[in-house]
Amino acid sequence: MTTGRVNPAHSLDDQGISGLGNVYYNLMEPALLEEALKRGEGHLGNGGALLVETGKFTGRSPKDKHIVRTDNVAEHIWWDANGEMSPEAFDALYADMLAHMKGKDYFVEDLIGGADPKYAINVRMITELAWHSLFNRTMLRRPDREDLDDFISDFTVINLPSFQADPAKHGCRSETVIAMNFERKIILIGGTEYAGENKKSVFTLLNYLLPEKGVMPMHCSANHATGNPVDSAVFFGLSGTGKTTLSADPNRTLIGDDEHGWSDDGTFNFEGGCYAKTINLSAEAEPEIYATTTKFGSVVENMVFDKETRDLDFEDDSLTANMRCAYPLHYISNASETSIGGHPKNIIMLTCDAFGVLPPIARLTPAQAMYHFLSGFTSKVAGTERGVTEPEPTFSTCFGAPFMPRRPEAYGNLLREKIASHGATCWLVNTGWTGGAYGTGSRMPIRATRGLLTAALEGTLVDVEFRKDENFGFEVPVKVEGVADLLLDPRRTWDDAAAYDVQAQKLVAMFKENFGQYLPFIDDDVKAAAIG
């Protein structure tokens, strides 16, 4: 039996996927919520939210992602960071997944990646869990209902959490697999219930496709001045650095919170929803994001809740520190109706420095911006990936290495060209530790970060006095109204200045060692911006 709205010439049977049980096409939120509850996939939360647990996997499995090596993509892929799979292994995996699907019920959502129609792709998401389908419908962009009658997918994603891959047969690393075949236009996900793999597979796909069209794909949030889309800003950063929180500024219009493109026309969101971390979320500090956790159709992942009242516990991380809420973009009152903005006037690179060395904000030259973009320094935050239980320093090039199929310099050069063509002021913002390293110091006060960002976005920070940082060479403001002077000089926040110096030199050495891999591929001015 099939139900729901679908192009009659584009059923799963037409795609060679047959012998299934019930197939539910393009169900809307109420029906998907009903199906998830009926199947025991989650619990009904306050306000009509769906409360779910993802079991063994509460974060992404980047080491289990593979790209199929075919002749037309082999020379374009960054194989050092992307696992390889042979076409033969992929074919075996696909055949076994199709056999696994026989007789079972499936949910299909026909969705869009990209708010700009010139660069958007149609994606068919096939899932065995109703709540995954609700998640996908929330996170990707939803076509108008009448457009479904003619919808043809460009790529198909099949997600089977109950399927266990065979590394020997399928050419993968473990029983969990994410396999991307750009030539066959199929993405296969198996062995994990973590919903974030769905959206990140589409992000990785766009990261491969868009550079050929001159579009810079970015792991960033974005907003613009209220009533003035031309005054846009983008916020690069890995999970846990504050992309969602800092872009959801009540005084600016939200374009999106995680994935964007920068074309010759400006910036555009890839998604139709937000995927916010909820650990320690409070109604006082983040009222609108907090409110989404009790709104109809929001998907609340891996949060402890009272079984009687269904009240959520925002501090209990016993399931994971990576607890999250997925909600549609329009649940944020100041969200853009078009999800499109102008060329960024400000580029913010967010880092969570667990060493306690970096200042809360620094101004970068274009060469320094490319240096820090390629470096992508931050600290992995507990829970975002399997096995990470406390912040650990890492270098994730382009602030999103797990999602970048091409070599880093391909994205770095695109970013540099965009900055040169359209002009932008670049800032490095540390949302990590101050007054000492992790375990000794404390997290950067969110109020101070917001104050500094406001000054940067409004242009008032440009006129203050700056000093040159002795360790990294970028410019740091000396005094900013509303922010303690002490906070602007990390060395002064430490009880032991000599200990700070030792820590700073340790971090400098790490930067230098990491950046060595890019020296053969970059220009002299970027090399000059490198340390040492």
XYZ file of C-alpha atoms in Angstrom:
532
model
C 0.000 0.000 0.000
C 1.154 3.517 -0.763
C -0.245 6.717 0.650
C 0.527 10.415 0.422
C 1.271 12.846 -2.386
C 3.894 11.908 -4.949
C 4.740 12.290 -8.613
C 3.029 9.208 -10.118
C 5.982 8.748 -12.472
C 8.540 8.872 -9.644
C 7.566 6.162 -7.170
C 10.075 3.916 -5.435
C 9.124 1.189 -7.900
C 10.200 3.523 -10.703
C 13.560 3.808 -8.940
C 13.957 0.050 -8.782
C 13.070 -0.176 -5.089
C 10.267 -2.740 -4.858
C 8.790 -5.452 -2.662
C 8.267 -3.130 0.298
C 5.443 -3.049 2.792
C 3.548 0.204 3.246
C 5.146 3.273 1.677
C 4.177 6.687 3.031
C 5.001 9.550 0.668
C 5.399 13.115 1.847
C 3.325 12.873 4.994
C 3.044 16.191 6.807
C 3.977 16.847 10.409
C 0.754 15.698 12.156
C 0.670 12.390 10.295
C 4.379 11.741 10.845
C 4.008 12.494 14.533
C 1.071 10.069 14.732
C 3.049 7.344 12.974
C 6.092 7.809 15.210
C 3.961 7.547 18.354
C 1.969 4.594 17.019
C 5.191 2.725 16.278
C 6.681 3.448 19.699
C 9.528 5.488 18.298
C 9.218 8.259 20.896
C 7.013 10.039 23.408
C 4.705 12.994 23.036
C 6.209 16.017 24.749
C 4.687 19.232 25.982
C 3.273 21.380 23.215
C 3.326 18.501 20.738
C 7.083 18.008 20.521
C 8.387 14.492 19.848
C 10.848 13.155 22.435
C 13.201 10.513 21.043
C 16.400 8.670 21.901
C 18.949 7.622 19.302
C 20.294 4.614 21.197
C 23.932 3.642 20.851
C 24.839 6.567 18.617
C 24.250 10.047 20.014
C 26.581 11.830 17.604
C 27.967 11.559 14.107
C 30.321 8.775 12.990
C 32.714 10.662 10.681
C 35.167 7.786 10.415
C 32.401 5.614 8.954
C 31.748 7.958 6.018
C 32.961 6.733 2.630
C 32.975 8.151 -0.879
C 32.841 5.807 -3.855
C 35.948 6.158 -6.024
C 34.753 6.487 -9.601
C 36.673 7.890 -12.555
C 34.732 11.150 -12.719
C 35.280 12.096 -9.063
C 38.574 10.487 -8.053
C 40.813 13.477 -8.813
C 38.508 15.928 -7.006
C 38.190 14.155 -3.642
C 40.287 14.864 -0.559
C 41.116 11.232 0.099
C 43.233 11.964 3.165
C 40.047 12.898 5.045
C 37.415 10.816 3.260
C 37.220 7.038 3.392
C 37.327 5.274 0.047
C 34.833 2.665 -1.192
C 35.021 0.787 -4.460
C 32.074 0.788 -6.888
C 31.820 -2.974 -6.473
C 31.589 -2.712 -2.681
C 28.949 -0.011 -3.003
C 26.921 -2.147 -5.397
C 27.033 -5.018 -2.909
C 26.017 -2.708 -0.076
C 23.145 -1.272 -2.103
C 21.904 -4.728 -3.095
C 21.999 -5.936 0.502
C 20.195 -2.835 1.741
C 17.448 -3.286 -0.854
C 17.084 -6.920 0.229
C 16.909 -5.767 3.860
C 14.067 -3.407 2.946
C 11.776 -6.110 1.540
C 8.385 -6.326 3.239
C 9.012 -3.416 5.632
C 7.289 -0.034 5.852
C 9.090 3.096 4.686
C 8.628 6.835 4.773
C 9.591 9.039 1.836
C 10.022 12.807 1.897
C 10.770 14.735 -1.314
C 12.712 17.789 -0.187
C 15.059 20.537 -1.350
C 18.580 21.541 -0.384
C 19.178 25.259 -0.994
C 16.987 28.365 -0.772
C 18.304 29.840 -4.033
C 16.472 28.076 -6.903
C 19.507 28.551 -9.182
C 21.589 26.230 -7.019
C 19.012 24.073 -5.232
C 18.936 20.283 -5.541
C 15.986 17.930 -5.125
C 16.623 15.173 -2.606
C 14.479 12.114 -1.890
C 14.903 10.945 1.722
C 13.856 7.324 2.375
C 13.748 6.243 6.018
C 12.494 3.303 8.037
C 11.721 5.516 11.042
C 8.797 7.927 10.968
C 10.623 10.292 13.313
C 13.600 10.443 10.944
C 11.172 11.475 8.232
C 9.794 14.178 10.528
C 13.363 15.307 11.245
C 14.210 15.446 7.534
C 11.048 17.367 6.743
C 11.975 19.821 9.499
C 15.610 20.289 8.557
C 15.490 20.411 4.758
C 13.405 22.770 2.648
C 9.840 21.742 1.905
C 8.480 22.228 -1.633
C 4.965 23.544 -2.102
C 2.456 20.684 -2.051
C 1.434 21.213 -5.672
C 5.073 20.980 -6.768
C 5.242 17.408 -5.474
C 3.136 16.287 -8.445
C 6.123 16.914 -10.743
C 8.983 16.367 -8.278
C 11.960 14.406 -9.634
C 14.851 13.826 -7.252
C 18.415 14.669 -8.205
C 19.804 12.465 -5.410
C 18.347 9.778 -3.171
C 19.284 9.129 0.461
C 18.343 5.779 2.040
C 18.695 5.508 5.818
C 18.268 2.089 7.470
C 19.286 2.175 11.150
C 18.435 -1.529 11.535
C 20.854 -2.564 8.783
C 24.300 -3.741 9.831
C 27.060 -3.447 7.255
C 29.703 -6.144 6.726
C 33.143 -4.475 6.499
C 34.661 -7.402 4.613
C 31.902 -7.475 2.018
C 31.004 -3.796 1.819
C 34.428 -2.198 2.007
C 33.643 -0.114 5.079
C 35.157 0.286 8.532
C 32.423 -1.064 10.795
C 28.785 -2.121 10.945
C 27.881 1.564 10.676
C 28.204 3.057 7.202
C 27.611 6.291 5.321
C 28.382 5.671 1.647
C 28.182 8.446 -0.954
C 28.107 7.603 -4.639
C 28.179 10.873 -6.589
C 28.029 9.069 -9.939
C 24.948 6.986 -9.127
C 23.463 9.877 -7.131
C 22.735 7.676 -4.128
C 23.705 8.045 -0.476
C 23.348 5.033 1.849
C 23.266 5.277 5.652
C 23.082 2.228 7.887
C 23.601 1.144 11.470
C 22.923 4.416 13.287
C 19.781 6.166 14.505
C 21.487 9.532 14.974
C 19.366 11.839 12.800
C 22.160 14.325 12.174
C 23.668 11.934 9.634
C 20.707 12.714 7.331
C 21.272 16.433 7.119
C 25.055 16.213 7.058
C 24.914 13.810 4.110
C 23.048 16.451 2.110
C 25.500 19.130 3.290
C 28.438 17.008 2.142
C 26.710 16.518 -1.199
C 26.282 20.273 -1.696
C 29.893 20.807 -0.604
C 30.916 18.645 -3.539
C 28.557 20.035 -6.169
C 28.520 23.791 -5.569
C 32.214 24.782 -5.965
C 31.995 23.794 -9.640
C 29.289 26.484 -9.959
C 31.416 29.127 -8.242
C 29.430 28.871 -5.006
C 31.256 28.734 -1.678
C 29.544 26.168 0.606
C 29.967 27.104 4.249
C 29.519 25.376 7.602
C 28.176 28.541 9.149
C 25.169 30.359 10.495
C 24.083 33.643 8.943
C 21.957 36.691 9.669
C 21.407 40.200 8.374
C 20.437 43.593 9.744
C 16.693 43.914 10.245
C 15.168 45.355 7.097
C 18.525 45.348 5.320
C 19.490 41.981 3.769
C 22.556 43.613 2.219
C 24.111 43.952 5.695
C 24.763 40.230 6.159
C 27.134 38.314 8.407
C 28.241 34.689 8.459
C 29.463 32.729 11.486
C 31.801 29.821 10.766
C 32.267 27.208 13.468
C 31.987 23.583 14.452
C 29.232 22.259 16.711
C 29.456 23.719 20.186
C 31.131 26.988 19.197
C 27.903 28.999 19.305
C 26.752 29.246 15.667
C 23.083 28.730 16.500
C 23.073 30.816 19.670
C 25.006 33.790 18.298
C 23.217 33.990 14.952
C 19.804 33.989 16.657
C 20.204 37.652 17.576
C 16.818 39.246 18.326
C 18.077 42.497 16.809
C 18.937 40.890 13.450
C 17.138 38.652 10.954
C 18.143 34.978 10.994
C 19.005 33.500 7.595
C 19.952 30.095 9.009
C 21.954 28.352 11.702
C 24.294 25.809 10.115
C 24.752 25.468 6.338
C 24.902 28.183 3.667
C 26.187 29.025 0.220
C 27.859 32.221 -0.994
C 27.165 32.809 -4.683
C 27.722 35.787 -6.974
C 24.329 37.036 -5.780
C 24.903 36.722 -2.017
C 24.269 34.188 0.742
C 21.513 31.578 0.955
C 20.526 28.932 3.475
C 20.696 25.262 2.516
C 18.135 24.227 5.112
C 14.601 24.880 6.292
C 15.178 24.260 9.978
C 17.585 24.548 12.901
C 19.301 21.847 14.954
C 20.209 23.447 18.278
C 22.155 21.945 21.151
C 20.020 22.121 24.283
C 22.423 21.310 27.096
C 22.127 24.068 29.722
C 19.700 25.960 27.485
C 17.716 28.486 29.500
C 14.572 30.523 28.937
C 16.377 33.595 30.249
C 19.437 33.474 27.992
C 17.888 31.995 24.819
C 14.086 32.376 25.116
C 13.158 31.630 21.502
C 15.343 28.547 21.112
C 14.181 27.338 24.520
C 10.552 27.767 23.451
C 11.016 25.510 20.408
C 11.469 22.489 22.703
C 7.739 22.609 23.512
C 6.371 23.456 20.068
C 4.376 21.173 17.817
C 6.480 18.875 15.661
C 9.853 19.827 17.127
C 12.087 16.762 17.452
C 13.837 16.659 20.829
C 16.762 14.224 20.825
C 18.322 12.441 23.780
C 17.004 14.660 26.555
C 16.094 13.298 29.973
C 12.515 14.184 30.892
C 10.026 13.638 33.709
C 7.897 10.649 32.734
C 4.787 12.174 34.308
C 5.002 15.871 33.460
C 7.220 15.479 30.346
C 9.250 18.450 31.584
C 12.722 18.424 30.007
C 15.922 18.401 32.057
C 18.354 20.730 30.335
C 21.224 19.930 32.690
C 21.121 16.122 32.790
C 23.617 14.901 30.197
C 23.469 11.237 31.248
C 22.304 10.257 27.749
C 24.720 12.609 25.983
C 26.022 16.150 26.140
C 24.945 16.355 22.493
C 21.227 16.659 23.319
C 19.423 18.592 20.588
C 16.185 20.023 19.267
C 15.284 20.172 15.572
C 12.677 22.782 14.683
C 11.523 24.612 11.555
C 13.132 27.954 10.858
C 9.832 29.833 11.166
C 9.686 28.952 14.873
C 12.208 31.777 15.333
C 10.224 34.998 15.144
C 12.890 37.025 13.371
C 13.751 34.361 10.783
C 14.013 35.448 7.171
C 11.076 34.510 4.957
C 13.368 33.986 1.977
C 16.459 32.544 3.737
C 18.535 34.710 1.404
C 20.868 37.603 2.232
C 23.448 39.820 0.579
C 27.210 39.425 0.420
C 28.638 39.253 3.969
C 29.949 42.517 5.344
C 31.398 40.619 8.318
C 32.829 37.121 8.510
C 33.031 35.637 11.993
C 35.183 32.576 12.652
C 34.090 30.994 15.914
C 36.465 28.851 17.933
C 36.114 27.127 21.281
C 39.657 27.385 22.669
C 40.091 24.896 25.522
C 43.637 26.197 26.104
C 42.377 29.574 27.338
C 44.889 31.394 25.112
C 42.907 33.200 22.411
C 41.231 36.569 23.035
C 37.429 36.901 22.886
C 37.700 38.710 19.533
C 40.443 39.592 17.052
C 40.447 41.347 13.682
C 42.029 39.427 10.787
C 43.615 40.546 7.551
C 42.404 38.660 4.428
C 45.567 36.512 4.527
C 45.087 35.805 8.237
C 41.442 34.958 7.546
C 42.460 32.300 5.030
C 45.086 31.018 7.460
C 42.584 30.579 10.263
C 39.929 29.230 7.881
C 42.281 26.512 6.661
C 43.456 25.854 10.226
C 39.926 25.576 11.622
C 41.132 25.445 15.215
C 38.582 24.644 17.909
C 37.909 22.065 20.611
C 35.570 19.177 19.988
C 32.765 19.522 22.489
C 31.571 16.533 24.476
C 28.977 14.412 22.705
C 29.174 15.870 19.195
C 31.102 12.819 18.030
C 31.249 9.343 19.491
C 33.955 8.954 22.129
C 34.374 12.656 22.903
C 33.578 13.086 26.615
C 35.300 16.411 27.330
C 36.628 19.261 25.160
C 39.716 18.295 23.214
C 41.684 20.590 20.880
C 41.456 19.854 17.199
C 42.088 21.383 13.790
C 39.136 20.942 11.456
C 39.931 22.690 8.206
C 37.304 25.073 6.839
C 35.576 24.683 10.219
C 33.973 21.532 8.864
C 36.494 18.925 7.683
C 34.088 15.959 8.182
C 31.764 17.461 5.559
C 34.327 18.579 2.979
C 34.799 16.079 0.128
C 37.164 18.352 -1.819
C 40.627 19.461 -0.763
C 40.665 22.345 1.759
C 42.407 24.810 -0.544
C 39.506 24.505 -3.024
C 37.235 26.051 -0.393
C 39.917 28.386 0.947
C 40.576 29.866 -2.494
C 36.848 30.300 -3.093
C 36.484 32.145 0.192
C 39.444 34.362 -0.598
C 38.000 35.210 -4.027
C 34.636 36.102 -2.475
C 36.263 38.358 0.122
C 38.372 40.076 -2.571
C 35.398 40.555 -4.900
C 32.855 41.801 -2.373
C 34.861 43.001 0.631
C 34.316 41.840 4.187
C 35.824 42.422 7.585
C 36.976 39.160 9.185
C 36.971 38.398 12.902
C 38.142 35.478 15.036
C 35.893 34.997 18.079
C 36.759 32.692 20.984
C 33.737 31.285 22.823
C 35.895 28.839 24.781
C 37.852 29.332 27.986
C 39.234 32.386 29.738
C 41.250 32.765 32.969
C 42.913 29.407 32.397
C 42.569 26.249 30.358
C 39.699 23.782 30.533
C 39.454 22.486 34.086
C 40.893 25.692 35.589
C 39.360 28.628 33.778
C 35.738 29.288 32.877
C 33.724 29.613 29.675
C 33.750 32.997 27.986
C 30.746 35.014 29.250
C 28.029 34.931 26.586
C 27.106 38.523 27.404
C 30.630 39.692 26.594
C 30.677 37.700 23.337
C 27.349 39.182 22.288
C 28.532 42.691 23.158
C 31.700 42.323 21.092
C 29.827 40.849 18.150
C 27.260 43.636 18.242
C 30.056 46.183 18.135
C 31.680 44.353 15.206
C 28.439 44.014 13.222
C 27.369 47.595 13.838
C 30.784 48.896 12.777
C 31.697 50.589 16.049
C 34.502 48.103 16.797
C 36.470 49.310 13.783
C 37.116 52.676 15.451
C 38.514 51.460 18.794
C 42.203 51.113 19.684
C 43.804 47.777 18.765
C 47.004 46.046 19.845
C 48.968 43.423 17.932
C 48.833 39.995 19.549
C 52.360 38.764 20.274
C 51.520 35.132 19.595
C 49.362 35.233 16.471
C 49.909 38.669 14.962
C 46.234 39.590 14.636
C 44.723 42.768 16.081
C 42.896 42.714 19.413
C 40.777 45.609 20.736
C 42.165 47.233 23.864
C 38.965 48.737 25.182
C 35.323 48.152 24.206
C 32.398 49.778 25.940
C 30.442 47.317 28.059
C 33.203 44.675 28.138
C 35.763 44.357 30.937
C 39.220 45.441 29.745
C 40.744 42.474 31.556
C 38.797 40.023 29.387
C 40.319 41.457 26.215
C 43.838 40.482 27.328
C 43.857 36.702 27.981
C 47.270 36.797 29.657
C 45.940 39.122 32.365
C 43.023 36.798 33.129
C 45.402 34.039 34.256
C 46.648 33.960 37.861
C 50.062 32.891 36.567
C 51.188 34.911 33.529
C 54.207 32.659 32.992
C 51.912 29.640 32.785
C 49.866 31.478 30.149
C 53.023 32.067 28.096
C 53.872 28.367 28.195
C 50.339 27.465 27.139
C 50.377 30.050 24.348
C 53.627 28.719 22.910
C 52.218 25.215 23.028
C 49.208 26.344 20.995
C 51.403 28.284 18.544
C 53.455 25.132 17.946
C 50.299 23.154 17.276
C 49.134 25.713 14.718
C 52.504 25.662 12.993
C 52.685 21.879 12.834
C 49.141 21.567 11.506
C 49.550 24.245 8.841
C 52.568 22.616 7.299
C 50.296 20.436 5.181
C 48.947 23.485 3.328
C 52.229 25.298 2.578
C 52.670 23.731 -0.903
C 49.223 24.939 -1.979
C 48.978 28.529 -0.745
C 50.230 31.984 -1.761
C 53.143 33.782 -0.161
C 50.986 36.287 1.723
C 49.115 33.480 3.467
C 52.433 31.787 4.229
C 53.552 35.081 5.769
C 50.449 35.059 7.953
C 51.395 31.599 9.186
C 53.281 31.399 12.442
C 57.001 30.835 12.664
